[in-house]
XYZ file of C-alpha atoms in Angstrom:
525
model
C -17.758 22.146 -1.551
C -15.067 20.055 0.256
C -12.527 21.882 2.460
C -8.712 21.502 1.903
C -6.555 19.720 4.303
C -5.315 21.778 7.218
C -2.992 21.821 10.145
C -4.370 22.156 13.681
C -2.245 23.481 16.591
C -3.237 21.851 19.811
C -4.423 24.240 22.545
C -6.461 24.098 25.721
C -9.705 23.726 23.693
C -8.514 20.787 21.661
C -10.272 17.504 22.463
C -8.428 14.267 22.776
C -7.377 13.058 19.344
C -8.020 9.649 17.905
C -4.974 7.478 17.326
C -4.949 3.982 15.595
C -2.991 1.342 17.351
C -3.226 -1.848 15.304
C -6.556 -3.653 15.814
C -7.510 -0.912 18.274
C -7.691 2.863 18.827
C -7.558 5.323 21.571
C -8.156 8.987 22.341
C -4.861 10.764 23.148
C -4.232 14.179 24.618
C -1.184 15.694 22.814
C 1.037 18.336 24.287
C 0.069 22.032 23.716
C 1.576 23.280 20.504
C 1.532 19.892 18.761
C 0.734 20.268 15.072
C -1.915 17.909 13.732
C -2.056 17.301 9.944
C -5.503 16.458 8.616
C -6.420 15.432 5.017
C -8.902 17.468 2.973
C -12.638 16.485 3.315
C -13.641 13.389 1.421
C -14.358 14.467 -2.217
C -17.801 13.838 -3.818
C -17.787 10.800 -5.984
C -18.476 10.886 -9.698
C -22.166 10.762 -10.270
C -22.280 7.869 -12.754
C -19.396 5.498 -12.508
C -20.213 3.379 -15.498
C -20.618 6.468 -17.669
C -17.234 7.763 -16.402
C -15.584 4.438 -17.304
C -17.223 4.446 -20.819
C -16.088 7.986 -21.384
C -12.550 7.172 -20.385
C -12.471 4.139 -22.805
C -13.961 6.115 -25.673
C -11.998 9.335 -25.107
C -8.682 8.149 -23.841
C -5.463 10.288 -23.391
C -2.890 10.056 -26.178
C -4.449 6.776 -27.559
C -7.070 5.751 -30.008
C -10.358 4.647 -28.262
C -10.152 1.222 -26.906
C -12.559 -0.272 -29.502
C -10.106 0.894 -32.270
C -7.385 -1.250 -30.566
C -9.472 -4.452 -30.478
C -9.876 -6.801 -33.366
C -10.840 -10.448 -34.115
C -7.917 -12.842 -33.790
C -5.764 -10.773 -31.431
C -4.399 -11.746 -28.103
C -5.836 -9.523 -25.255
C -4.535 -9.742 -21.613
C -6.340 -7.851 -18.907
C -4.290 -7.249 -15.889
C -5.493 -5.882 -12.551
C -4.146 -4.833 -9.162
C -4.221 -7.488 -6.455
C -5.671 -7.378 -2.918
C -2.838 -5.124 -1.730
C -5.202 -2.277 -3.029
C -7.264 -0.509 -1.855
C -6.986 -0.491 2.003
C -9.320 -1.290 3.581
C -11.074 -3.468 0.861
C -13.696 -1.737 -1.176
C -17.316 -2.488 -0.772
C -18.492 -4.510 -3.723
C -18.796 -3.920 -6.607
C -15.052 -3.306 -6.780
C -14.122 -0.629 -9.370
C -11.809 -3.099 -11.099
C -14.852 -5.426 -11.666
C -16.762 -2.520 -13.375
C -13.816 -1.579 -15.469
C -13.104 -5.122 -16.546
C -16.699 -5.792 -17.505
C -16.706 -2.724 -19.812
C -13.513 -3.882 -21.370
C -14.868 -7.408 -21.890
C -18.053 -6.068 -23.462
C -16.036 -4.040 -25.981
C -13.769 -7.076 -26.660
C -16.860 -9.314 -27.359
C -18.274 -6.722 -29.763
C -14.921 -6.711 -31.577
C -14.839 -10.537 -31.879
C -11.914 -10.941 -29.609
C -11.970 -14.468 -28.242
C -8.430 -14.968 -26.885
C -8.697 -13.127 -23.665
C -6.929 -13.914 -20.327
C -7.108 -12.104 -16.989
C -4.060 -11.955 -14.746
C -3.756 -10.542 -11.144
C -0.610 -8.366 -10.915
C 0.485 -9.970 -7.666
C 4.225 -9.721 -8.301
C 6.086 -11.377 -5.392
C 2.954 -11.111 -3.233
C 1.008 -14.307 -2.273
C -1.471 -15.813 -4.669
C -5.036 -14.797 -4.150
C -7.509 -17.394 -3.237
C -10.438 -18.190 -5.652
C -12.717 -16.201 -3.343
C -10.451 -13.254 -3.265
C -10.191 -13.173 -7.068
C -14.038 -13.414 -7.307
C -14.402 -10.488 -4.923
C -12.316 -8.249 -7.230
C -13.568 -9.304 -10.595
C -17.190 -10.113 -9.751
C -19.328 -13.203 -10.038
C -19.938 -13.117 -13.806
C -16.339 -12.644 -14.857
C -15.113 -15.216 -12.384
C -17.589 -17.954 -13.580
C -16.679 -17.153 -17.264
C -12.869 -17.162 -16.923
C -11.724 -19.009 -13.770
C -9.558 -21.070 -13.514
C -8.208 -21.516 -17.070
C -8.255 -17.850 -18.141
C -8.170 -16.024 -14.871
C -5.140 -16.570 -12.664
C -2.460 -15.121 -10.480
C 0.850 -14.057 -11.963
C 3.627 -16.574 -11.132
C 7.009 -14.724 -10.786
C 8.802 -17.992 -10.512
C 7.496 -19.950 -13.517
C 10.512 -20.425 -15.767
C 8.255 -21.032 -18.766
C 5.867 -18.228 -17.934
C 8.332 -15.346 -18.005
C 10.073 -13.542 -20.834
C 13.139 -11.170 -20.672
C 12.458 -8.069 -22.736
C 15.799 -6.396 -22.366
C 17.707 -4.122 -20.173
C 17.553 -0.388 -19.520
C 20.481 1.933 -19.997
C 21.322 1.468 -16.322
C 21.593 -2.411 -16.839
C 18.154 -3.163 -15.224
C 16.574 -6.422 -16.384
C 12.992 -6.156 -17.562
C 11.317 -9.543 -17.272
C 7.569 -9.978 -17.201
C 4.812 -12.461 -17.509
C 5.101 -14.185 -20.872
C 1.377 -14.232 -21.767
C 1.264 -10.446 -21.292
C 4.418 -9.831 -23.181
C 3.292 -11.871 -26.166
C -0.149 -10.193 -26.318
C -1.217 -7.684 -28.877
C -2.558 -5.481 -26.141
C -2.307 -5.309 -22.359
C -5.179 -3.555 -20.632
C -4.401 -2.595 -17.028
C -7.215 -1.949 -14.561
C -5.641 0.098 -11.622
C -6.606 1.644 -8.352
C -4.446 4.458 -7.145
C -4.793 4.667 -3.385
C -1.582 6.765 -3.043
C 0.823 8.650 -5.241
C 3.192 5.687 -5.090
C 1.128 3.373 -7.324
C 0.094 3.253 -10.872
C 1.893 4.649 -13.886
C 5.224 2.880 -14.808
C 4.892 0.671 -11.726
C 1.801 -1.265 -12.704
C 3.035 -3.745 -15.353
C 6.771 -3.849 -14.758
C 6.325 -4.494 -11.103
C 2.923 -6.219 -10.954
C 3.931 -8.711 -13.665
C 7.693 -8.726 -12.877
C 10.087 -11.284 -11.450
C 12.729 -11.230 -8.758
C 15.214 -10.719 -11.572
C 13.570 -7.387 -12.332
C 12.434 -6.213 -8.887
C 15.879 -6.566 -7.330
C 16.966 -3.487 -9.338
C 14.586 -1.070 -7.516
C 13.598 -3.019 -4.338
C 17.052 -2.727 -2.812
C 18.568 -0.714 0.080
C 20.461 1.836 -2.106
C 17.459 2.640 -4.325
C 14.968 2.876 -1.422
C 17.249 5.020 0.692
C 17.330 7.451 -2.304
C 13.611 7.456 -2.748
C 12.424 10.593 -0.942
C 9.701 9.914 -0.827
C 7.926 6.918 -2.270
C 4.977 9.199 -2.714
C 6.961 12.000 -4.438
C 7.907 10.317 -7.814
C 10.226 13.072 -9.045
C 12.358 12.566 -5.873
C 12.109 8.737 -5.880
C 15.018 6.663 -7.232
C 12.553 3.761 -7.180
C 10.143 5.542 -9.540
C 13.044 6.539 -11.846
C 13.820 2.819 -12.249
C 10.140 2.004 -12.997
C 10.164 4.689 -15.701
C 13.294 3.339 -17.311
C 11.806 -0.130 -17.291
C 8.556 1.110 -18.753
C 10.321 2.547 -21.736
C 11.715 -0.949 -22.519
C 8.305 -2.547 -21.949
C 6.657 -0.007 -24.272
C 8.978 -1.010 -27.142
C 7.852 -4.602 -26.781
C 4.086 -4.516 -26.147
C 1.273 -1.990 -26.244
C -0.265 -0.978 -22.953
C -3.655 0.663 -22.495
C -4.188 1.573 -18.862
C -7.257 2.594 -16.981
C -6.434 4.286 -13.647
C -9.018 5.151 -10.989
C -8.925 7.222 -7.856
C -10.959 6.978 -4.693
C -12.080 9.393 -1.969
C -11.456 9.063 1.732
C -14.614 7.194 2.810
C -12.437 4.563 4.417
C -14.766 3.228 7.167
C -18.421 2.077 7.070
C -21.190 3.989 9.020
C -21.052 1.985 12.235
C -17.483 3.342 12.753
C -17.958 6.424 10.750
C -16.368 8.677 13.519
C -13.070 7.280 12.196
C -13.651 9.303 9.027
C -14.262 12.619 10.837
C -12.295 15.227 12.809
C -12.758 14.919 16.540
C -14.202 18.346 17.216
C -16.859 17.656 14.578
C -18.115 14.554 16.403
C -21.717 14.774 17.443
C -23.354 12.880 20.187
C -23.887 9.859 17.834
C -20.256 9.783 17.005
C -19.222 9.952 20.716
C -21.610 7.120 21.557
C -20.347 5.110 18.546
C -16.736 5.567 19.667
C -17.529 4.438 23.317
C -19.442 1.407 22.075
C -16.878 0.383 19.446
C -13.966 1.011 21.809
C -15.606 -1.150 24.590
C -16.589 -3.987 22.128
C -13.149 -3.986 20.442
C -11.311 -4.099 23.807
C -13.438 -7.037 25.068
C -13.369 -9.108 21.841
C -10.877 -11.950 21.632
C -7.918 -11.230 19.319
C -8.999 -13.602 16.525
C -12.554 -12.122 16.493
C -11.277 -8.656 16.659
C -8.966 -9.242 13.718
C -11.856 -10.890 11.712
C -14.138 -7.935 12.396
C -11.592 -5.315 11.255
C -10.803 -7.322 8.092
C -14.453 -7.498 7.283
C -14.995 -3.783 7.367
C -15.594 -2.923 3.730
C -14.870 0.700 2.864
C -17.651 2.645 1.150
C -15.176 4.458 -1.110
C -16.549 6.823 -3.790
C -14.785 6.873 -7.192
C -13.340 10.409 -7.822
C -11.845 9.807 -11.249
C -11.395 7.405 -14.196
C -8.766 8.113 -16.829
C -7.512 5.840 -19.605
C -5.019 5.678 -22.403
C -1.263 5.820 -22.726
C 0.176 5.175 -19.275
C 2.671 8.119 -19.028
C -0.020 10.387 -20.182
C -2.721 9.143 -17.928
C -0.725 8.955 -14.720
C -0.282 12.737 -14.216
C -4.038 13.093 -14.309
C -4.274 10.273 -11.799
C -1.671 11.944 -9.377
C -3.511 15.304 -9.682
C -6.630 13.522 -8.452
C -4.724 11.822 -5.578
C -3.173 15.200 -4.510
C -6.628 16.951 -4.672
C -7.883 14.361 -2.190
C -4.942 13.816 0.148
C -2.523 16.804 0.001
C -2.047 19.099 2.994
C 0.555 21.846 3.092
C 2.747 21.861 6.168
C 5.280 24.622 7.064
C 8.640 23.151 8.124
C 9.742 20.053 9.992
C 9.398 19.002 13.600
C 11.705 17.424 16.191
C 9.312 14.539 16.582
C 6.865 12.901 14.208
C 3.956 10.809 15.521
C 1.971 8.204 13.593
C -0.806 5.825 14.622
C -0.635 2.577 12.644
C -3.951 0.929 11.762
C -4.895 -2.733 11.501
C -4.098 -3.115 7.913
C -1.206 -2.862 5.338
C -0.826 -4.053 1.740
C 0.432 -7.482 2.921
C -1.906 -8.607 5.749
C -5.258 -8.513 4.025
C -7.206 -11.379 5.299
C -4.090 -12.179 7.460
C -1.960 -11.135 10.401
C 0.203 -8.011 10.620
C 3.395 -9.569 11.885
C 6.191 -7.349 13.487
C 8.136 -6.898 10.193
C 4.924 -5.636 8.493
C 4.430 -3.211 11.416
C 7.895 -1.847 10.866
C 7.333 -1.557 7.114
C 3.925 0.093 7.600
C 5.379 2.677 10.007
C 8.901 3.419 8.767
C 8.058 2.593 5.155
C 4.548 3.560 4.289
C 3.449 6.037 6.855
C 6.866 7.867 7.305
C 6.793 8.328 3.485
C 3.462 10.074 3.356
C 5.090 13.335 2.354
C 6.317 15.459 -0.470
C 9.516 17.463 -0.497
C 10.734 16.409 3.029
C 9.585 14.402 5.884
C 7.408 15.893 8.788
C 10.349 15.215 11.118
C 13.855 16.594 10.749
C 16.904 14.522 10.212
C 18.096 13.127 13.577
C 14.626 13.532 15.150
C 12.457 11.030 16.708
C 9.774 8.837 15.170
C 6.973 7.680 17.561
C 4.642 4.961 16.247
C 1.640 3.433 17.981
C 1.182 -0.349 17.612
C 1.115 -3.319 20.100
C 3.508 -5.273 17.842
C 2.683 -8.730 19.011
C 4.975 -11.586 17.993
C 2.357 -13.203 15.671
C 2.823 -14.570 12.175
C 0.477 -16.208 9.638
C 2.153 -19.554 9.043
C 0.772 -19.924 5.548
C 1.175 -16.486 4.185
C 4.418 -15.444 5.838
C 6.799 -18.449 6.294
C 9.933 -16.619 5.227
C 8.990 -13.808 7.632
C 9.173 -16.187 10.580
C 12.713 -17.259 9.590
C 13.706 -13.656 8.809
C 12.555 -12.588 12.398
C 14.135 -15.683 14.159
C 17.314 -16.140 12.186
C 18.366 -12.771 10.484
C 17.305 -9.902 12.889
C 19.104 -11.364 15.933
C 22.320 -11.195 13.856
C 21.870 -7.625 12.453
C 19.179 -5.107 11.803
C 21.265 -3.064 9.324
C 19.495 -3.225 5.920
C 22.696 -3.150 3.890
C 24.218 -5.978 5.904
C 21.102 -7.969 5.681
C 20.952 -7.452 1.954
C 24.581 -8.502 1.406
C 24.655 -11.471 3.632
C 21.143 -13.077 3.494
C 19.004 -11.972 0.613
C 20.122 -14.444 -1.999
C 19.679 -17.335 0.349
C 15.978 -16.479 0.982
C 15.329 -15.316 -2.564
C 16.436 -18.606 -4.217
C 15.358 -21.073 -1.413
C 13.475 -23.894 -3.126
C 11.030 -24.421 -0.195
C 9.999 -20.736 -0.105
C 9.657 -20.849 -3.953
C 7.447 -23.976 -3.745
C 5.237 -22.311 -1.193
C 4.976 -19.147 -3.236
C 4.005 -21.058 -6.314
C 1.675 -23.734 -4.862
C 0.331 -22.397 -1.612
C -0.568 -18.846 -0.502
C 2.861 -17.568 0.726
C 4.723 -14.447 -0.034
C 7.950 -14.960 -1.888
C 10.953 -15.759 0.125
C 12.584 -12.404 -0.472
C 9.484 -10.505 0.554
C 10.486 -9.771 4.268
C 13.806 -8.298 3.093
C 11.959 -5.895 0.780
C 9.764 -4.838 3.751
C 12.779 -4.303 5.873
C 14.445 -2.223 3.106
C 11.149 -0.278 2.830
C 12.067 1.328 6.171
C 15.752 1.997 5.240
C 15.310 5.672 4.534
C 13.507 6.318 7.746
C 16.114 4.308 9.823
C 18.881 6.402 8.213
C 16.863 9.615 8.734
C 15.686 9.305 12.332
C 17.835 9.480 15.499
C 15.465 7.203 17.496
C 12.363 5.088 16.873
C 9.876 4.411 19.687
C 6.745 2.258 19.522
C 3.992 3.106 22.050
C 2.266 0.069 23.421
C 4.556 -2.402 21.648
C 5.703 -5.719 23.071
C 9.213 -4.830 24.413
C 10.962 -8.100 23.537
C 9.604 -7.946 19.927
C 10.602 -4.221 19.463
C 14.086 -5.055 20.938
C 14.709 -7.756 18.445
C 14.038 -5.200 15.653
C 16.282 -2.582 17.193
C 13.489 -0.244 18.422
C 12.441 0.932 21.801
C 9.024 0.453 23.336
C 7.118 2.881 25.609
C 3.871 2.255 27.497
C 2.356 5.652 26.847
C 2.987 8.964 24.739
C 4.203 10.600 27.942
C 6.824 7.847 28.386
C 7.818 8.057 24.720
C 8.358 11.834 24.957
C 10.455 11.411 28.098
C 12.588 8.748 26.197
C 12.943 11.189 23.332
C 14.450 13.903 25.542
C 18.015 12.470 25.062
C 17.662 13.027 21.238
C 15.620 16.088 20.879
C 15.713 17.891 24.205
C 13.010 18.755 26.811
C 10.899 21.129 24.595
C 10.641 19.501 21.151
C 8.266 20.501 18.394
C 5.826 17.694 17.481
C 3.849 16.823 14.413
C 1.053 14.135 14.416
C 0.154 12.977 10.933
C -3.518 12.039 11.409
C -4.221 8.967 9.313
C -6.089 6.941 8.029
C -7.795 8.228 6.022
C -4.645 8.864 4.077
C -2.970 12.293 4.516
C -0.107 13.287 2.248
C 1.966 16.118 3.877
C 3.401 18.673 1.476
C 6.276 19.817 3.759
C 7.626 23.255 2.758
C-alpha cells in the first residue's frame, strides 16, 4: 500500500535534503521550521500493460469500441506526443509504441490501409529519425517511415486547414491530413495535470495562428495554475477550440499515466526520501556526486540525458476525449497530489537537468527561467506555495549556453530582446511578430531541427504569472551576468539567498521547499 504525499517540518533531526541544480545536485540544510513537500509513494504499475491497453480500446468511455470505428477504405491518422513527454525519457518500450501497435493491429484486421502517423510536435523542433524510432519502436518505424510517419509541420501552407473560430474569436487551424481523416487516434502520455484532454490535438497539431490565442501574456497570467485546469485561462481556450475540432473530425484518445519511478537504480536515491536512505543509497549518492562533479560538462550532460526512467504505467483510458480526461487527471492526482496548509513567504525549488525543450540538447538560460517560473512554480492547485509579494528561490547554475541547431531564435532573443526589456507584455507587443514570421527561423524550423522562431517568447510568457506574483526572484549558484540580463538576482548559497530576501520578506520568513523531481503537485489550501 503506497503512502500519500506529506509535508515535513525541518527540525534538529532532519538530515540534509537533496536539491537538484541543473546537471548536478547537492545536500542542503534548510532552516528549522522549513516545510518540505513530498509526493506520494510511487504507485504500483498495472500488472499487464498490453491487457490494459486492449481493455481500454475494447471498453472505451463514451465511445464505441475502437474496432467498431475502423473500416476498409477509411483514412486513419494516428497522432502521438513528441519527445517533450515524459521527462526523463521512458525506458523502452515506450508506452506510445505499445498503444500504437495495438491500434495498428486492429486497423489491419479491419482492412484499413490508409494510415499515417504524425508526431504532435506543434512549434517544437522536429524529431530526428532516431528519436521517432525510439517512441514508435523498430517495427512501426520500418513499416511507416518516412512516407507515412512524420513530424507535424506548423508552417506548411498546404498542410494546414482552418476549421473555424470559437465564440471568443480564436482560430482553430490544424494539420490537414488529420483534419481530413475519418478518425484521429491520439496516443498520449500525461506526466502532469497540464497535458492531455483538449490540449492534445488542438495544440499538438496546431499552428502559430491558433497557438497565439492561448500562448500569450494575458492568458498565461490568468492561468492559475497550468496544472489546475478549472482555474486556467489557457485550458479554457483549449476547451473552446476542442469544441470546434469535434464538429469537424472524430477523435478517439488513448491517455496513459505513469508512476514516479523517474530515475534508474544506479541513482535510485533520487527517487527516495532522504531519511529513508540506507547505506547503499548514501554510498551511491557519494559516488554519483563525485563522478558528476569531476565529469566534463559535455560528458555530464550526455550521461544525464541517457538516464532512461523505469516508469511503471498506472492507467490506460480510451474513448471520447472530454470523458477520458477526468479519469486521467484522477490518476495524476492520486500519484502526485500533496495537501499543503497555507502559503509561505519564500518558496524554494531545485531545478533538474531536463525540461520539455532540451531533450538531447542544452538547457539554455531562457529554458531555465521557463522551467522554474513556469513549470515548477505552477506545480500547485488553488494557490501557489508562496504568497503574493513573496520570494522565489531557484537552484540552477544558469550557464550562458545555447544549442545552435535547436535554439537559434533563443540566442537572438537573449542577445537582442532581453537587454531592451524583460517585461513580458512589452516583449510581446514589440518583438513577437518579428520573430514569429522571420523567414530564416521558419526555414530552420521546417528543414532543420530548430524550435519555431516564436518559441522563446512563449517560454518567457510561461513565467509571466510568477513574475507578476513574486516580489523577488533569486537563483542559487547562477552565473551572475546571465541572471542579471534576465532581471534576476544570483546568490552563491541558500544562506546568501535568504539574506538577500530579507528586504522583501523580513528576517524570520516562513519557507516551503517543493521537493521535486519526482513531480509533486501541491494542493495549497
